[in-house]
Amino acid sequence: MTEAPRRPPLAFTSVEDIAAAIRDRGGRLTAARRLVLSALFAAEGPVSAEQIAQGLDGRVVPSDISSVYRNLEHLEGLGVVRHMHVGHGPGLYALEGGTEREFLVCERCGRVEAVEAARLDPVRDAIRTSFGFVPRFGHFPIVGLCDRCAADELSGS
Amino acid sequence: MTEAPRRPPLAFTSVEDIAAAIRDRGGRLTAARRLVLSALFAAEGPVSAEQIAQGLDGRVVPSDISSVYRNLEHLEGLGVVRHMHVGHGPGLYALEGGTEREFLVCERCGRVEAVEAARLDPVRDAIRTSFGFVPRFGHFPIVGLCDRCAADELSGS
DNA sequence: TTTTTTGCAAAACCTTTGCAGTTGG
DNA sequence: CCAACTGCAAAGGTTTTGCAAAAAA
């Protein structure tokens, strides 16, 4: 036994694809919900609720922030979305892609790098073996210095 | 070369011990500042600014929360204190002890386990080798399940 | 005496909640 | 039609800031 069971990846690829999942659970595909989903599809990485509400710099229609929060929460319950906390700012939301991903967050430049979850297996194993502790990087990702910033830090800063 | 240089541990053992460090930088050892320090010495683990302001359940004198925040920030600048973020709640503050410590935070029961920083070297190495990313667990510790909660989770939940 | 620090109040920031009205199915 | 949802406004929790009064050196 080396790895804990990993939940099956959900491979949603479009808003319509998600519609069924929403209705299956008694939910409704409203305009506001559609909007949150299209924002998440339009975003290239994890984004804040406020970025979504403001329309992602013109890429989608702006909307009410409390509805955005409620919809993100709803979609998270469906397994379609997840959120994580990086640094001092607001939480960041992303679609749960078809592939299991974890994130490495640079605390210096803010870059958020997605990595295949499986590539962190040795790391999880090392921590479990040494401390009897099972790390979960999904909600509170690994924070540190990306390659560029690590290099900068060694020289001048 | 396997490890990044680690900042020299500061081995403050009492409030008076820290007084010199404060004055060296033009700071003053006021009653409010003394109070924050004694709260940190009295605490058995990382505590929130509000816990300190409220007097740590009667163990120290209560004080104004904005002064607590300002003093924690000041002491952090001196290298005497550090803070970390665990879960959704307020930030937690602790004295920078003589030994380098990192923390493992259980996202289920809230337990904060201190571990010797050196014991995480293999973990840091693995991440740096695989991703060219230098993790720093000081400010955003490793979150997951402690041994007890991991066991519970496997059985009933 | 001079500069730092305090205590209070108010604001800022992120997120949640109450509610009357709207809408999807 | 009716439960689910919306938009607005208000509140909640954490942290920061402005400012006149107090205190350390």
Short mmCIF file of C-alpha atoms (C1' of nucleotides) in Angstrom, two decimals:
data_model
loop_
_atom_site.label_atom_id
_atom_site.label_comp_id
_atom_site.label_asym_id
_atom_site.label_seq_id
_atom_site.Cartn_x
_atom_site.Cartn_y
_atom_site.Cartn_z
CA MET A 1 0.00 0.00 0.00
CA THR A 2 1.62 3.23 -1.10
CA GLU A 3 -1.14 5.65 -2.07
CA ALA A 4 -4.49 6.65 -0.62
CA PRO A 5 -7.35 6.14 -3.05
CA ARG A 6 -7.81 9.13 -5.34
CA ARG A 7 -11.32 10.31 -6.17
CA PRO A 8 -12.30 9.67 -9.79
CA PRO A 9 -11.50 12.65 -12.03
CA LEU A 10 -14.52 14.47 -13.42
CA ALA A 11 -13.96 15.32 -17.04
CA PHE A 12 -16.30 18.21 -17.71
CA THR A 13 -15.39 20.03 -20.88
CA SER A 14 -18.18 22.56 -21.40
CA VAL A 15 -21.01 24.38 -19.68
CA GLU A 16 -23.59 22.11 -21.33
CA ASP A 17 -21.66 19.13 -20.09
CA ILE A 18 -22.13 20.35 -16.55
CA ALA A 19 -25.83 21.18 -16.98
CA ALA A 20 -26.85 17.56 -16.48
CA ALA A 21 -24.84 17.26 -13.28
CA ILE A 22 -26.54 20.36 -11.94
CA ARG A 23 -30.06 19.19 -12.78
CA ASP A 24 -29.43 15.68 -11.49
CA ARG A 25 -29.19 17.13 -8.04
CA GLY A 26 -32.26 19.35 -8.30
CA GLY A 27 -30.25 22.40 -9.30
CA ARG A 28 -31.08 24.86 -12.06
CA LEU A 29 -28.87 26.16 -14.80
CA THR A 30 -29.53 29.86 -14.37
CA ALA A 31 -27.97 32.77 -16.18
CA ALA A 32 -25.82 33.65 -13.17
CA ARG A 33 -24.59 30.09 -12.81
CA ARG A 34 -23.84 29.85 -16.50
CA LEU A 35 -21.85 33.00 -16.15
CA VAL A 36 -19.67 31.68 -13.36
CA LEU A 37 -19.00 28.56 -15.37
CA SER A 38 -18.06 30.42 -18.52
CA ALA A 39 -15.73 32.60 -16.47
CA LEU A 40 -14.02 29.51 -15.10
CA PHE A 41 -13.71 28.08 -18.60
CA ALA A 42 -12.34 31.39 -19.86
CA ALA A 43 -9.77 31.76 -17.07
CA GLU A 44 -6.32 30.32 -17.68
CA GLY A 45 -5.74 29.60 -14.02
CA PRO A 46 -7.35 29.85 -10.60
CA VAL A 47 -9.29 33.12 -10.18
CA SER A 48 -10.97 34.93 -7.31
CA ALA A 49 -14.71 35.38 -6.87
CA GLU A 50 -14.23 39.08 -7.33
CA GLN A 51 -12.41 38.62 -10.65
CA ILE A 52 -15.34 36.54 -11.85
CA ALA A 53 -17.90 39.07 -10.60
CA GLN A 54 -16.03 41.85 -12.38
CA GLY A 55 -16.14 39.93 -15.63
CA LEU A 56 -12.55 38.73 -15.88
CA ASP A 57 -11.29 41.94 -17.51
CA GLY A 58 -14.03 42.09 -20.10
CA ARG A 59 -13.94 38.44 -21.10
CA VAL A 60 -17.34 37.66 -19.55
CA VAL A 61 -20.36 39.62 -18.36
CA PRO A 62 -19.98 41.10 -14.85
CA SER A 63 -22.36 39.90 -12.15
CA ASP A 64 -23.25 40.12 -8.49
CA ILE A 65 -20.52 38.94 -6.17
CA SER A 66 -22.73 37.24 -3.61
CA SER A 67 -24.31 35.15 -6.35
CA VAL A 68 -20.85 34.32 -7.58
CA TYR A 69 -19.87 33.09 -4.13
CA ARG A 70 -23.08 31.10 -3.81
CA ASN A 71 -22.65 29.53 -7.20
CA LEU A 72 -19.02 28.67 -6.63
CA GLU A 73 -20.04 26.97 -3.40
CA HIS A 74 -22.83 25.11 -5.16
CA LEU A 75 -20.57 23.95 -7.96
CA GLU A 76 -17.96 22.91 -5.44
CA GLY A 77 -20.56 20.69 -3.81
CA LEU A 78 -21.10 19.09 -7.19
CA GLY A 79 -17.39 18.39 -7.57
CA VAL A 80 -17.18 20.66 -10.58
CA VAL A 81 -15.16 23.42 -8.93
CA ARG A 82 -12.59 23.63 -6.19
CA HIS A 83 -11.00 26.48 -4.34
CA MET A 84 -7.67 27.00 -2.66
CA HIS A 85 -5.98 29.57 -0.47
CA VAL A 86 -2.74 31.11 -1.60
CA GLY A 87 -1.13 33.93 0.30
CA HIS A 88 -3.00 36.70 2.03
CA GLY A 89 -5.48 37.49 -0.72
CA PRO A 90 -8.90 36.08 -1.55
CA GLY A 91 -9.50 32.39 -2.23
CA LEU A 92 -8.97 31.20 -5.80
CA TYR A 93 -11.39 29.02 -7.73
CA ALA A 94 -10.82 26.66 -10.61
CA LEU A 95 -12.65 23.99 -12.54
CA GLU A 96 -11.90 20.49 -11.37
CA GLY A 97 -10.31 19.38 -14.62
CA GLY A 98 -10.25 15.86 -15.98
CA THR A 99 -6.74 15.46 -14.62
CA GLU A 100 -5.80 15.57 -10.96
CA ARG A 101 -3.75 18.65 -10.38
CA GLU A 102 -2.03 20.27 -7.46
CA PHE A 103 -0.59 23.76 -7.39
CA LEU A 104 2.75 25.26 -6.44
CA VAL A 105 2.43 28.90 -5.49
CA CYS A 106 5.31 31.35 -5.58
CA GLU A 107 5.13 33.64 -2.58
CA ARG A 108 7.37 36.17 -4.27
CA CYS A 109 5.84 36.66 -7.74
CA GLY A 110 2.45 35.05 -7.17
CA ARG A 111 2.83 32.57 -9.99
CA VAL A 112 0.58 29.52 -9.63
CA GLU A 113 2.03 26.44 -11.30
CA ALA A 114 -0.17 23.40 -11.89
CA VAL A 115 1.45 19.99 -11.56
CA GLU A 116 0.14 16.48 -12.01
CA ALA A 117 -0.98 15.23 -8.60
CA ALA A 118 0.77 11.91 -9.08
CA ARG A 119 4.12 13.63 -9.29
CA LEU A 120 3.72 14.59 -5.65
CA ASP A 121 3.25 10.99 -4.52
CA PRO A 122 6.87 10.60 -3.36
CA VAL A 123 6.50 13.80 -1.37
CA ARG A 124 3.30 12.65 0.29
CA ASP A 125 4.91 9.30 1.02
CA ALA A 126 7.95 10.90 2.61
CA ILE A 127 5.80 12.99 4.92
CA ARG A 128 3.53 10.12 5.84
CA THR A 129 6.48 7.88 6.56
CA SER A 130 8.38 10.41 8.64
CA PHE A 131 5.53 11.95 10.59
CA GLY A 132 2.48 9.70 10.31
CA PHE A 133 0.81 12.72 8.75
CA VAL A 134 -1.14 12.59 5.49
CA PRO A 135 -0.64 15.85 3.63
CA ARG A 136 -3.38 17.25 1.41
CA PHE A 137 -2.18 19.93 -0.91
CA GLY A 138 -5.53 20.56 -2.60
CA HIS A 139 -6.94 23.25 -0.37
CA PHE A 140 -3.72 24.76 0.94
CA PRO A 141 -1.14 24.32 -1.79
CA ILE A 142 2.60 24.24 -1.43
CA VAL A 143 4.02 27.74 -1.11
CA GLY A 144 7.60 28.70 -1.84
CA LEU A 145 9.79 30.13 -4.56
CA CYS A 146 9.43 29.30 -8.23
CA ASP A 147 12.60 28.58 -10.18
CA ARG A 148 13.00 32.17 -11.36
CA CYS A 149 12.45 33.75 -7.97
CA ALA A 150 14.70 31.22 -6.26
CA ALA A 151 17.46 32.24 -8.67
CA ASP A 152 16.80 35.95 -8.10
CA GLU A 153 16.85 35.47 -4.36
CA LEU A 154 20.34 33.93 -4.49
CA SER A 155 21.73 36.91 -6.38
CA GLY A 156 20.65 40.47 -5.60
CA SER A 157 17.00 39.92 -4.52
CA MET B 1 24.96 21.29 -2.29
CA THR B 2 21.79 19.86 -0.86
CA GLU B 3 20.26 22.50 1.39
CA ALA B 4 19.59 26.19 1.10
CA PRO B 5 21.29 28.18 3.84
CA ARG B 6 19.11 28.40 6.94
CA ARG B 7 18.94 31.71 8.80
CA PRO B 8 20.68 31.58 12.17
CA PRO B 9 18.28 30.62 14.94
CA LEU B 10 17.56 33.37 17.43
CA ALA B 11 17.62 31.95 20.92
CA PHE B 12 15.57 34.38 22.97
CA THR B 13 14.53 32.85 26.24
CA SER B 14 12.87 35.70 28.16
CA VAL B 15 11.25 39.08 27.74
CA GLU B 16 14.35 40.82 29.13
CA ASP B 17 16.44 38.95 26.63
CA ILE B 18 14.43 40.53 23.85
CA ALA B 19 14.52 44.03 25.34
CA ALA B 20 18.01 44.69 23.99
CA ALA B 21 17.01 43.59 20.50
CA ILE B 22 14.08 45.99 20.60
CA ARG B 23 16.11 48.96 21.81
CA ASP B 24 18.94 48.28 19.38
CA ARG B 25 16.60 49.18 16.60
CA GLY B 26 15.20 52.29 18.23
CA GLY B 27 12.16 50.53 19.64
CA ARG B 28 10.77 50.84 23.12
CA LEU B 29 9.85 48.14 25.56
CA THR B 30 6.39 49.31 26.51
CA ALA B 31 3.83 47.68 28.72
CA ALA B 32 1.74 46.60 25.73
CA ARG B 33 4.74 45.10 24.00
CA ARG B 34 5.84 43.30 27.14
CA LEU B 35 2.35 41.91 27.36
CA VAL B 36 2.40 40.46 23.87
CA LEU B 37 5.74 38.86 24.61
CA SER B 38 4.63 37.32 27.88
CA ALA B 39 1.55 35.94 26.14
CA LEU B 40 3.76 34.32 23.52
CA PHE B 41 5.98 32.86 26.23
CA ALA B 42 2.92 31.61 28.11
CA ALA B 43 1.30 30.00 25.06
CA GLU B 44 2.08 26.37 24.39
CA GLY B 45 1.67 26.75 20.66
CA PRO B 46 0.86 29.28 17.95
CA VAL B 47 -1.94 31.65 19.01
CA SER B 48 -4.08 34.29 17.31
CA ALA B 49 -3.85 38.03 17.88
CA GLU B 50 -7.32 37.91 19.37
CA GLN B 51 -6.36 35.21 21.86
CA ILE B 52 -3.48 37.38 22.99
CA ALA B 53 -5.67 40.49 23.21
CA GLN B 54 -8.19 38.58 25.29
CA GLY B 55 -5.49 37.54 27.71
CA LEU B 56 -5.03 33.89 26.77
CA ASP B 57 -7.88 32.66 28.97
CA GLY B 58 -6.77 34.56 32.02
CA ARG B 59 -3.08 33.72 31.81
CA VAL B 60 -2.06 37.28 30.91
CA VAL B 61 -3.60 40.74 31.09
CA PRO B 62 -6.01 41.54 28.24
CA SER B 63 -5.12 44.39 25.90
CA ASP B 64 -6.13 46.30 22.82
CA ILE B 65 -6.20 44.21 19.67
CA SER B 66 -4.83 46.82 17.29
CA SER B 67 -1.81 47.29 19.54
CA VAL B 68 -1.40 43.53 19.61
CA TYR B 69 -1.35 43.43 15.82
CA ARG B 70 1.08 46.32 15.65
CA ASN B 71 3.38 44.75 18.20
CA LEU B 72 3.31 41.36 16.56
CA GLU B 73 4.24 43.00 13.30
CA HIS B 74 7.04 44.93 14.97
CA LEU B 75 8.42 41.85 16.69
CA GLU B 76 8.20 39.93 13.46
CA GLY B 77 10.39 42.57 11.84
CA LEU B 78 12.91 41.95 14.61
CA GLY B 79 12.92 38.22 13.89
CA VAL B 80 11.54 37.49 17.34
CA VAL B 81 8.10 36.37 16.19
CA ARG B 82 6.66 34.70 13.16
CA HIS B 83 3.14 34.07 11.95
CA MET B 84 1.53 31.42 9.82
CA HIS B 85 -1.82 30.76 8.20
CA VAL B 86 -3.67 27.58 8.95
CA GLY B 87 -7.14 26.99 7.62
CA HIS B 88 -9.78 29.66 7.31
CA GLY B 89 -9.33 31.28 10.71
CA PRO B 90 -7.08 34.09 11.87
CA GLY B 91 -3.30 33.98 11.49
CA LEU B 92 -1.35 32.34 14.31
CA TYR B 93 1.72 33.82 15.95
CA ALA B 94 4.58 32.18 17.78
CA LEU B 95 7.99 33.04 19.14
CA GLU B 96 10.83 32.21 16.83
CA GLY B 97 12.39 29.66 19.14
CA GLY B 98 16.03 28.70 19.32
CA THR B 99 15.27 25.65 17.23
CA GLU B 100 14.03 25.77 13.67
CA ARG B 101 10.53 24.39 13.60
CA GLU B 102 7.91 23.80 10.96
CA PHE B 103 4.29 22.92 11.58
CA LEU B 104 1.93 20.23 10.34
CA VAL B 105 -1.69 21.32 10.61
CA CYS B 106 -4.59 18.88 10.73
CA GLU B 107 -7.47 20.23 8.68
CA ARG B 108 -9.92 17.97 10.47
CA CYS B 109 -9.19 18.46 14.19
CA GLY B 110 -7.10 21.62 14.01
CA ARG B 111 -4.11 20.12 15.77
CA VAL B 112 -0.84 21.93 15.09
CA GLU B 113 2.18 19.68 15.37
CA ALA B 114 5.65 21.19 15.54
CA VAL B 115 8.46 19.30 13.84
CA GLU B 116 12.16 19.95 13.56
CA ALA B 117 12.75 21.80 10.30
CA ALA B 118 15.64 19.55 9.36
CA ARG B 119 13.36 16.55 9.26
CA LEU B 120 11.63 18.12 6.25
CA ASP B 121 14.86 18.40 4.28
CA PRO B 122 14.18 15.25 2.24
CA VAL B 123 10.74 16.61 1.40
CA ARG B 124 12.11 19.97 0.31
CA ASP B 125 14.75 18.21 -1.73
CA ALA B 126 12.22 16.01 -3.47
CA ILE B 127 10.12 19.01 -4.48
CA ARG B 128 13.09 21.04 -5.61
CA THR B 129 14.43 18.16 -7.65
CA SER B 130 11.13 17.31 -9.29
CA PHE B 131 9.80 20.79 -9.96
CA GLY B 132 12.63 23.29 -9.61
CA PHE B 133 10.50 24.81 -6.89
CA VAL B 134 11.82 25.68 -3.42
CA PRO B 135 9.08 25.08 -0.88
CA ARG B 136 8.87 27.24 2.24
CA PHE B 137 6.63 25.77 4.86
CA GLY B 138 7.14 28.55 7.40
CA HIS B 139 4.36 30.90 6.43
CA PHE B 140 1.92 28.41 4.92
CA PRO B 141 2.49 25.12 6.69
CA ILE B 142 1.68 21.67 5.44
CA VAL B 143 -2.01 20.91 5.83
CA GLY B 144 -3.51 17.45 5.92
CA LEU B 145 -4.66 14.78 8.34
CA CYS B 146 -2.87 13.93 11.59
CA ASP B 147 -2.37 10.26 12.39
CA ARG B 148 -5.56 10.02 14.47
CA CYS B 149 -7.77 11.75 11.94
CA ALA B 150 -6.28 9.78 9.05
CA ALA B 151 -7.22 6.60 10.90
CA ASP B 152 -10.72 7.89 11.65
CA GLU B 153 -11.22 8.87 8.05
CA LEU B 154 -10.46 5.34 6.84
CA SER B 155 -13.10 3.87 9.10
CA GLY B 156 -16.43 5.60 9.72
CA SER B 157 -15.41 9.27 9.30
"C1'" DT C 1 11.65 66.91 25.21
"C1'" DT C 2 11.27 64.22 21.42
"C1'" DT C 3 9.84 60.26 19.14
"C1'" DT C 4 7.57 56.10 19.66
"C1'" DT C 5 3.60 53.89 21.00
"C1'" DT C 6 -1.01 53.51 22.71
"C1'" DG C 7 -6.13 53.08 22.74
"C1'" DC C 8 -10.13 53.98 20.54
"C1'" DA C 9 -12.88 54.35 16.58
"C1'" DA C 10 -13.47 53.80 11.94
"C1'" DA C 11 -12.45 51.69 7.73
"C1'" DA C 12 -10.88 48.04 4.61
"C1'" DC C 13 -11.10 43.55 2.95
"C1'" DC C 14 -13.11 39.05 2.07
"C1'" DT C 15 -17.14 36.28 2.73
"C1'" DT C 16 -21.74 35.06 4.41
"C1'" DT C 17 -26.58 35.89 5.28
"C1'" DG C 18 -31.58 37.78 5.18
"C1'" DC C 19 -35.08 38.82 2.37
"C1'" DA C 20 -38.37 40.15 -1.12
"C1'" DG C 21 -38.73 39.48 -5.83
"C1'" DT C 22 -37.63 36.60 -10.06
"C1'" DT C 23 -37.19 32.56 -12.81
"C1'" DG C 24 -36.29 27.79 -14.36
"C1'" DG C 25 -38.42 23.49 -14.96
"C1'" DC D 1 -47.04 26.61 -9.89
"C1'" DC D 2 -43.31 26.24 -6.68
"C1'" DA D 3 -38.90 25.44 -5.14
"C1'" DA D 4 -34.50 27.26 -6.47
"C1'" DC D 5 -32.20 31.23 -7.33
"C1'" DT D 6 -31.11 36.22 -7.79
"C1'" DG D 7 -29.66 40.91 -6.52
"C1'" DC D 8 -29.21 44.11 -3.08
"C1'" DA D 9 -28.04 45.48 1.32
"C1'" DA D 10 -26.45 44.50 5.63
"C1'" DA D 11 -23.61 42.01 8.77
"C1'" DG D 12 -19.59 38.99 10.23
"C1'" DG D 13 -14.75 38.03 11.01
"C1'" DT D 14 -9.99 39.48 10.46
"C1'" DT D 15 -6.68 43.08 9.88
"C1'" DT D 16 -5.26 47.88 9.01
"C1'" DT D 17 -5.25 52.84 9.65
"C1'" DG D 18 -5.95 57.81 11.48
"C1'" DC D 19 -5.40 60.49 15.21
"C1'" DA D 20 -5.02 62.78 19.62
"C1'" DA D 21 -3.29 61.47 24.12
"C1'" DA D 22 0.25 58.95 26.81
"C1'" DA D 23 4.72 57.26 27.87
"C1'" DA D 24 9.61 55.61 27.01
"C1'" DA D 25 14.23 57.12 26.62
#
